[in-house]
DNA sequence: GTCTATACCCGGATAGAC
DNA sequence: GTCTATCCGGGTATAGAC
């Protein structure tokens, strides 16, 4: 887009720093959550001062919004890159596996729906909601298709499956297993997928 | 315990007020969460002033701790009152149903494990942890028994089932269904139980 | 663009009158 | 025991020097 190469360098460095800030924000968010995350935490983790932070993101809400947008973009990319030959259930399973691995790796659960504060903030974020709607449309399509093919329970309303699916991507059992059982990440993912699709029985 | 009746009246009124405060705290907590709940909110909801609140509970942490202890006591009572003739899976199902109904009724999810802040605070709360350990022991017993009888998946580690069970008691899908689908509470409970025990398939 | 220093606000907790 | 008024810490955001 830019036709002046001189600006490219600056922009490049700027983008790099922005990336580092988002990484730091992601790490702090995943350990302390939104309300307890302070801008000092993020600035400290990046190794810059707070005012410099505000040169990149004009508020805490914007910073967190961008971090979550990046996460959703990752999910959208992952879905787009899936083998089109896969069945709907395999796709849903693969994406859930991806989301669980991201979290086990210190990343964020998407849809940090738990905090009313955060939820309200994100709903006001048009850029974020755009991604949510797009991802939701694709997932809803997969669920409906799977139900028609009899691969997912036809008795259950699509909403129930879809919302429960989202809930599994941020299931707190993951953290508990990671913390209190000595289970390998591989096994946690495997078990969580099993429980999600087949239940406890 | 008290041998002076004169004090009984005062104590009775005191207990009543305390009950009202805990009700208010529960309501505010369930709608705003811990971090966004202010002592002004609670005082306002009860109709008393903030200093009066502090006559009953010496800090925000203590207030919230007591509200959650009351909740756990409710769960423990419910479990104790269950027909001993019921099988372990029926008991687990009944308790999960109870927990979901409490939430749909404006109550709290037990184990608000989501917020690291709250979790840390509760772990320091001996009175609270006592209840958690007691309840956990009973639930773990039920899960193991059910696995031995082949009523719950033997392949899954007990921890996985137990933590996932806790996660279902605070599954955010409940709120989403209540808010975005026009489903009756009865149906939400029924579907959530089905998904928990039998999965999406 | 980066820092130091600061304005400003809000929420937890308390002093002191009644 | 209840209220009004206030303290104080900490967190967001910014002013202004370099």
Coordinates of C-alpha atoms (C1' of nucleotides) in Angstrom, one line a residue:
Chain A
X1 CA 0.0 0.0 0.0
X2 CA 2.7 2.5 1.0
X3 CA 4.7 4.0 -1.8
X4 CA 7.3 5.7 0.2
X5 CA 10.0 3.1 1.3
X6 CA 11.4 5.5 3.9
X7 CA 8.3 5.1 6.0
X8 CA 8.4 1.3 5.6
X9 CA 11.2 0.9 8.0
X10 CA 9.6 2.9 10.7
X11 CA 6.3 1.1 10.1
X12 CA 8.1 -2.2 10.3
X13 CA 9.7 -1.4 13.6
X14 CA 6.4 0.0 14.9
X15 CA 4.6 -3.2 13.9
X16 CA 7.2 -5.3 15.6
X17 CA 6.9 -3.4 18.8
X18 CA 3.1 -3.6 18.5
X19 CA 3.4 -7.4 18.2
X20 CA 5.6 -7.5 21.3
X21 CA 3.1 -5.5 23.2
X22 CA 0.2 -7.7 22.2
X23 CA 2.3 -10.8 23.2
X24 CA 2.9 -9.3 26.6
X25 CA -0.7 -8.3 27.0
X26 CA -1.8 -11.8 26.1
X27 CA 0.5 -13.3 28.7
X28 CA -0.6 -11.0 31.4
X29 CA -4.3 -11.4 30.5
X30 CA -4.1 -15.2 30.6
X31 CA -2.5 -15.2 34.0
X32 CA -4.3 -12.4 35.8
X33 CA -7.4 -11.7 33.8
X34 CA -8.6 -8.3 32.5
X35 CA -9.5 -6.5 35.7
X36 CA -6.3 -7.3 37.5
X37 CA -4.1 -6.6 34.5
X38 CA -2.6 -3.1 34.8
X39 CA -1.0 -1.1 32.1
X40 CA 2.1 -1.1 34.2
X41 CA 2.2 -4.9 34.1
X42 CA 2.2 -4.8 30.3
X43 CA 4.7 -1.9 30.0
X44 CA 7.0 -3.7 32.4
X45 CA 6.7 -7.0 30.6
X46 CA 7.6 -5.3 27.2
X47 CA 10.3 -3.2 28.8
X48 CA 8.9 0.2 27.8
X49 CA 7.2 2.9 29.8
X50 CA 3.6 3.4 30.2
X51 CA 3.3 6.5 28.1
X52 CA 5.0 4.7 25.2
X53 CA 2.4 2.0 25.5
X54 CA -0.3 4.7 25.1
X55 CA 1.4 5.8 21.8
X56 CA 0.4 2.4 20.4
X57 CA -3.0 1.8 22.0
X58 CA -5.0 4.7 23.2
X59 CA -6.6 2.8 26.1
X60 CA -6.6 -0.5 28.0
X61 CA -9.8 -1.5 26.3
X62 CA -8.4 -1.0 22.9
X63 CA -5.2 -2.9 23.7
X64 CA -7.2 -5.9 25.0
X65 CA -9.5 -5.7 22.1
X66 CA -6.7 -5.9 19.6
X67 CA -5.1 -8.9 21.5
X68 CA -8.4 -10.7 21.2
X69 CA -8.9 -9.7 17.6
X70 CA -5.5 -11.3 16.8
X71 CA -6.6 -14.4 18.6
X72 CA -9.8 -14.6 16.6
X73 CA -7.9 -14.0 13.4
X74 CA -5.8 -17.0 14.3
X75 CA -8.9 -19.1 14.6
X76 CA -10.3 -17.9 11.4
X77 CA -7.1 -18.6 9.6
X78 CA -7.0 -22.1 11.1
X79 CA -10.5 -22.8 9.9
X80 CA -9.8 -21.5 6.4
X81 CA -6.7 -23.7 6.2
X82 CA -8.6 -26.9 7.1
X83 CA -8.8 -29.6 4.5
X84 CA -12.1 -29.0 2.8
X85 CA -12.5 -32.7 2.5
X86 CA -12.9 -33.1 6.2
X87 CA -16.4 -33.7 7.6
X88 CA -18.0 -31.1 9.8
X89 CA -17.4 -33.0 13.0
X90 CA -13.7 -33.4 12.2
X91 CA -13.4 -29.7 11.5
X92 CA -15.1 -28.8 14.8
X93 CA -12.9 -31.3 16.6
X94 CA -9.8 -29.9 15.0
X95 CA -10.6 -26.3 15.9
X96 CA -11.4 -27.2 19.5
X97 CA -8.1 -29.0 19.7
X98 CA -6.4 -25.9 18.3
X99 CA -8.1 -23.7 20.9
X100 CA -7.2 -26.0 23.8
X101 CA -3.5 -26.1 22.6
X102 CA -3.4 -22.4 22.4
X103 CA -4.5 -22.1 26.0
X104 CA -2.2 -24.8 27.3
X105 CA 0.6 -22.9 25.6
X106 CA -0.1 -19.8 27.7
X107 CA -2.6 -18.2 25.3
X108 CA -6.1 -17.0 25.9
X109 CA -9.4 -18.7 25.7
X110 CA -11.5 -17.0 23.0
X111 CA -14.7 -15.6 24.1
X112 CA -13.6 -14.6 27.7
X113 CA -17.3 -14.4 28.2
X114 CA -17.0 -15.0 31.9
X115 CA -16.5 -11.4 32.9
X116 CA -19.5 -9.2 32.4
X117 CA -17.3 -6.2 32.1
X118 CA -15.1 -7.7 29.4
X119 CA -18.1 -9.0 27.5
X120 CA -19.8 -5.6 27.4
X121 CA -16.6 -4.0 26.3
X122 CA -16.2 -6.5 23.4
X123 CA -19.7 -6.1 22.3
X124 CA -19.1 -2.4 21.7
X125 CA -16.0 -3.3 19.7
X126 CA -17.1 -3.5 16.1
X127 CA -13.9 -4.8 14.7
X128 CA -14.0 -7.7 17.2
X129 CA -17.7 -8.4 16.7
X130 CA -17.1 -8.7 13.0
X131 CA -14.8 -11.6 13.5
X132 CA -17.1 -13.2 16.1
X133 CA -20.0 -13.1 13.7
X134 CA -17.9 -14.5 10.8
X135 CA -16.6 -17.3 12.9
X136 CA -20.0 -18.0 14.4
X137 CA -21.6 -18.3 11.0
X138 CA -19.0 -20.9 9.9
X139 CA -19.3 -22.9 13.1
X140 CA -23.1 -22.8 13.1
X141 CA -23.0 -24.1 9.5
X142 CA -20.8 -27.0 10.6
X143 CA -23.0 -28.0 13.5
X144 CA -26.2 -27.9 11.4
X145 CA -24.6 -29.9 8.6
X146 CA -23.3 -32.5 11.2
X147 CA -26.8 -32.7 12.7
X148 CA -28.4 -33.3 9.3
X149 CA -25.9 -36.1 8.6
X150 CA -26.7 -37.6 12.0
X151 CA -23.2 -37.1 13.2
X152 CA -24.2 -34.8 16.0
X153 CA -27.3 -35.3 18.2
X154 CA -30.4 -34.2 16.3
X155 CA -32.5 -34.0 19.4
X156 CA -30.4 -31.1 20.7
X157 CA -31.2 -27.6 19.5
X158 CA -28.3 -26.2 17.4
X159 CA -27.9 -23.3 19.9
X160 CA -27.2 -25.7 22.7
X161 CA -24.5 -27.5 20.8
X162 CA -23.0 -24.3 19.5
X163 CA -22.9 -22.5 22.9
X164 CA -21.6 -25.6 24.6
X165 CA -18.9 -25.9 22.0
X166 CA -17.8 -22.3 22.8
X167 CA -17.9 -23.2 26.4
X168 CA -15.5 -26.1 25.9
X169 CA -12.9 -23.8 24.3
X170 CA -12.7 -22.0 27.6
X171 CA -13.4 -24.9 29.9
X172 CA -11.7 -24.2 33.3
X173 CA -11.1 -28.0 33.7
X174 CA -8.1 -27.5 31.4
X175 CA -6.4 -25.2 33.9
X176 CA -7.3 -27.4 36.8
X177 CA -5.9 -30.5 35.1
X178 CA -2.7 -28.6 34.1
X179 CA -2.2 -27.4 37.7
X180 CA -3.3 -30.3 39.9
X181 CA -2.9 -33.4 37.9
X182 CA 0.5 -34.3 36.4
X183 CA -1.0 -35.0 33.1
X184 CA 0.8 -34.2 29.8
X185 CA -0.7 -31.6 27.6
X186 CA -1.4 -34.2 24.9
X187 CA -3.5 -36.3 27.3
X188 CA -5.4 -33.3 28.6
X189 CA -6.4 -32.3 25.0
X190 CA -7.4 -35.9 24.2
X191 CA -9.5 -36.3 27.3
X192 CA -11.2 -32.9 26.9
X193 CA -12.1 -33.7 23.3
X194 CA -13.5 -37.0 24.4
X195 CA -15.6 -35.5 27.2
X196 CA -16.9 -32.7 24.9
X197 CA -18.1 -35.0 22.2
X198 CA -19.1 -38.1 24.1
X199 CA -19.7 -36.9 27.7
X200 CA -18.8 -38.7 30.9
X201 CA -20.5 -42.0 30.1
Chain B
X1 CA -25.7 -21.9 73.1
X2 CA -26.6 -18.5 74.4
X3 CA -28.0 -18.5 78.0
X4 CA -29.1 -14.8 78.0
X5 CA -32.4 -14.4 76.3
X6 CA -32.1 -10.6 76.2
X7 CA -29.4 -11.0 73.6
X8 CA -31.4 -13.3 71.5
X9 CA -33.5 -10.6 70.0
X10 CA -30.6 -8.5 69.0
X11 CA -28.9 -11.6 67.6
X12 CA -31.9 -12.6 65.7
X13 CA -32.3 -9.2 64.0
X14 CA -28.6 -9.2 63.4
X15 CA -28.8 -12.6 61.7
X16 CA -31.7 -11.5 59.6
X17 CA -29.9 -8.4 58.4
X18 CA -26.8 -10.5 57.7
X19 CA -29.0 -12.8 55.6
X20 CA -30.3 -9.8 53.6
X21 CA -26.7 -8.6 53.0
X22 CA -25.6 -12.0 51.8
X23 CA -28.6 -12.1 49.4
X24 CA -27.8 -8.7 48.0
X25 CA -24.1 -9.6 47.6
X26 CA -25.1 -12.8 45.8
X27 CA -27.3 -10.9 43.4
X28 CA -24.6 -8.3 42.7
X29 CA -21.9 -11.0 42.4
X30 CA -23.9 -13.0 39.9
X31 CA -24.5 -10.0 37.7
X32 CA -21.2 -8.1 37.9
X33 CA -18.7 -10.5 39.2
X34 CA -16.3 -10.0 42.1
X35 CA -14.0 -7.3 40.7
X36 CA -16.8 -5.0 39.5
X37 CA -18.9 -5.5 42.6
X38 CA -18.5 -2.5 44.9
X39 CA -19.4 -2.3 48.6
X40 CA -21.6 0.7 47.6
X41 CA -23.5 -1.6 45.3
X42 CA -24.2 -4.1 48.1
X43 CA -25.0 -1.4 50.6
X44 CA -27.3 0.3 48.1
X45 CA -29.1 -3.0 47.3
X46 CA -29.7 -3.8 51.0
X47 CA -30.7 -0.2 51.7
X48 CA -28.1 0.5 54.4
X49 CA -24.9 2.6 54.3
X50 CA -21.4 1.3 53.7
X51 CA -20.2 1.7 57.3
X52 CA -23.1 -0.4 58.5
X53 CA -22.0 -3.1 56.1
X54 CA -18.6 -3.1 57.6
X55 CA -20.2 -3.7 61.0
X56 CA -21.3 -7.1 59.7
X57 CA -18.3 -8.0 57.5
X58 CA -14.9 -6.6 58.0
X59 CA -13.9 -6.6 54.4
X60 CA -15.1 -7.3 50.9
X61 CA -13.2 -10.6 50.8
X62 CA -14.9 -11.8 54.0
X63 CA -18.3 -10.8 52.7
X64 CA -17.9 -12.7 49.4
X65 CA -16.3 -15.6 51.2
X66 CA -19.4 -15.9 53.5
X67 CA -21.8 -15.7 50.5
X68 CA -19.9 -18.6 48.8
X69 CA -19.8 -20.6 52.0
X70 CA -23.6 -20.3 52.3
X71 CA -23.8 -21.6 48.7
X72 CA -21.6 -24.6 49.4
X73 CA -23.5 -25.3 52.5
X74 CA -26.6 -25.5 50.4
X75 CA -24.9 -28.0 48.1
X76 CA -23.7 -30.1 51.0
X77 CA -27.2 -30.1 52.5
X78 CA -28.7 -31.1 49.1
X79 CA -26.3 -34.0 48.8
X80 CA -27.0 -35.1 52.3
X81 CA -30.7 -35.0 51.7
X82 CA -30.5 -37.2 48.6
X83 CA -32.1 -40.6 48.7
X84 CA -29.3 -43.0 49.7
X85 CA -30.9 -45.6 47.4
X86 CA -30.0 -43.5 44.4
X87 CA -27.0 -44.7 42.2
X88 CA -23.9 -42.5 42.0
X89 CA -24.8 -41.2 38.5
X90 CA -28.3 -40.2 39.6
X91 CA -26.8 -38.3 42.5
X92 CA -24.3 -36.5 40.4
X93 CA -27.0 -35.7 37.9
X94 CA -29.3 -34.4 40.6
X95 CA -26.7 -32.2 42.1
X96 CA -25.7 -30.7 38.7
X97 CA -29.4 -30.1 38.1
X98 CA -29.6 -28.3 41.4
X99 CA -26.6 -26.2 40.7
X100 CA -27.9 -25.2 37.3
X101 CA -31.3 -24.2 38.7
X102 CA -29.7 -22.1 41.4
X103 CA -27.8 -20.2 38.7
X104 CA -30.9 -19.8 36.4
X105 CA -32.6 -18.4 39.4
X106 CA -30.1 -15.6 39.8
X107 CA -27.7 -17.4 42.1
X108 CA -24.0 -18.1 41.8
X109 CA -22.1 -20.8 40.2
X110 CA -20.1 -22.6 42.8
X111 CA -16.3 -22.5 42.3
X112 CA -16.1 -19.1 40.5
X113 CA -12.7 -20.5 39.5
X114 CA -12.5 -18.3 36.5
X115 CA -11.0 -15.2 38.2
X116 CA -7.4 -15.8 39.5
X117 CA -8.0 -13.1 42.0
X118 CA -11.0 -14.8 43.5
X119 CA -9.5 -18.2 43.4
X120 CA -6.5 -17.1 45.4
X121 CA -8.6 -15.3 47.9
X122 CA -10.8 -18.4 48.4
X123 CA -7.8 -20.7 48.8
X124 CA -6.7 -18.6 51.8
X125 CA -10.2 -18.9 53.3
X126 CA -10.0 -21.9 55.6
X127 CA -13.7 -22.0 56.4
X128 CA -14.5 -22.1 52.7
X129 CA -11.8 -24.7 51.8
X130 CA -13.2 -27.0 54.5
X131 CA -16.5 -27.1 52.6
X132 CA -14.8 -27.6 49.3
X133 CA -12.7 -30.5 50.5
X134 CA -15.8 -32.1 52.1
X135 CA -17.9 -31.8 49.0
X136 CA -15.0 -32.8 46.7
X137 CA -14.5 -36.0 48.8
X138 CA -18.1 -37.0 48.3
X139 CA -18.2 -36.2 44.6
X140 CA -14.9 -38.0 44.0
X141 CA -16.4 -41.1 45.8
X142 CA -19.5 -41.0 43.6
X143 CA -17.4 -40.7 40.4
X144 CA -15.1 -43.6 41.3
X145 CA -18.0 -45.8 42.3
X146 CA -19.8 -45.0 39.0
X147 CA -16.7 -45.8 37.1
X148 CA -16.3 -49.1 38.9
X149 CA -19.9 -50.0 38.1
X150 CA -19.2 -49.1 34.4
X151 CA -21.8 -46.3 34.6
X152 CA -19.2 -43.7 33.8
X153 CA -16.4 -44.0 31.3
X154 CA -13.6 -46.2 32.8
X155 CA -11.1 -45.0 30.2
X156 CA -11.2 -41.4 31.5
X157 CA -9.1 -40.5 34.6
X158 CA -11.3 -39.7 37.6
X159 CA -9.8 -36.2 37.7
X160 CA -10.9 -35.4 34.2
X161 CA -14.5 -36.4 35.0
X162 CA -14.5 -34.6 38.3
X163 CA -13.0 -31.3 37.0
X164 CA -15.3 -31.4 34.0
X165 CA -18.2 -32.0 36.3
X166 CA -17.3 -28.8 38.3
X167 CA -16.9 -27.0 35.0
X168 CA -20.4 -27.9 34.0
X169 CA -21.8 -26.4 37.2
X170 CA -20.5 -23.0 36.0
X171 CA -20.9 -23.6 32.2
X172 CA -21.3 -20.2 30.6
X173 CA -23.5 -21.8 27.9
X174 CA -26.3 -21.5 30.5
X175 CA -26.2 -17.7 30.5
X176 CA -25.9 -17.6 26.7
X177 CA -29.0 -19.8 26.3
X178 CA -30.9 -17.8 28.9
X179 CA -30.0 -14.6 27.2
X180 CA -30.0 -15.3 23.4
X181 CA -32.4 -18.2 23.0
X182 CA -36.0 -18.1 24.1
X183 CA -35.7 -21.4 25.8
X184 CA -37.5 -22.2 29.1
X185 CA -35.3 -22.8 32.1
X186 CA -36.6 -26.4 32.3
X187 CA -35.4 -27.1 28.8
X188 CA -32.0 -25.5 29.4
X189 CA -31.4 -27.7 32.4
X190 CA -32.5 -30.8 30.5
X191 CA -30.2 -30.1 27.5
X192 CA -27.2 -29.1 29.7
X193 CA -27.5 -32.4 31.6
X194 CA -27.7 -34.3 28.4
X195 CA -24.7 -32.6 26.9
X196 CA -22.7 -33.1 30.1
X197 CA -23.3 -36.8 30.4
X198 CA -23.6 -37.8 26.7
X199 CA -21.8 -35.1 24.8
X200 CA -22.7 -33.6 21.5
X201 CA -23.1 -36.8 19.6
Chain C
dG1 C1' 9.1 8.7 20.4
dT2 C1' 10.8 8.0 24.8
dC3 C1' 10.9 9.0 29.6
dT4 C1' 9.6 11.4 34.7
dA5 C1' 6.2 13.3 37.1
dT6 C1' 1.5 14.2 37.8
dA7 C1' -3.6 15.0 37.4
dC8 C1' -7.6 12.6 38.3
dC9 C1' -10.9 9.3 39.6
dC10 C1' -12.7 5.5 42.0
dG11 C1' -13.3 2.1 45.4
dG12 C1' -12.1 0.0 50.1
dA13 C1' -12.0 1.2 54.6
dT14 C1' -12.7 4.4 58.7
dA15 C1' -13.4 8.6 62.0
dG16 C1' -16.6 10.8 64.5
dA17 C1' -21.2 12.9 65.2
dC18 C1' -25.9 11.4 66.4
Chain D
dG1 C1' -25.6 0.8 65.3
dT2 C1' -26.5 4.1 61.9
dC3 C1' -25.2 7.8 59.1
dT4 C1' -22.1 11.9 56.7
dA5 C1' -17.8 13.0 55.5
dT6 C1' -13.2 11.7 54.6
dC7 C1' -8.7 9.3 54.0
dC8 C1' -5.8 6.7 51.2
dG9 C1' -3.9 3.6 47.8
dG10 C1' -3.7 2.4 43.3
dG11 C1' -4.8 2.5 38.4
dT12 C1' -5.9 5.0 33.9
dA13 C1' -4.4 8.5 31.3
dT14 C1' -1.6 12.7 30.1
dA15 C1' 1.6 16.9 30.3
dG16 C1' 5.9 18.3 29.3
dA17 C1' 10.9 17.8 29.2
dC18 C1' 14.5 15.5 26.4

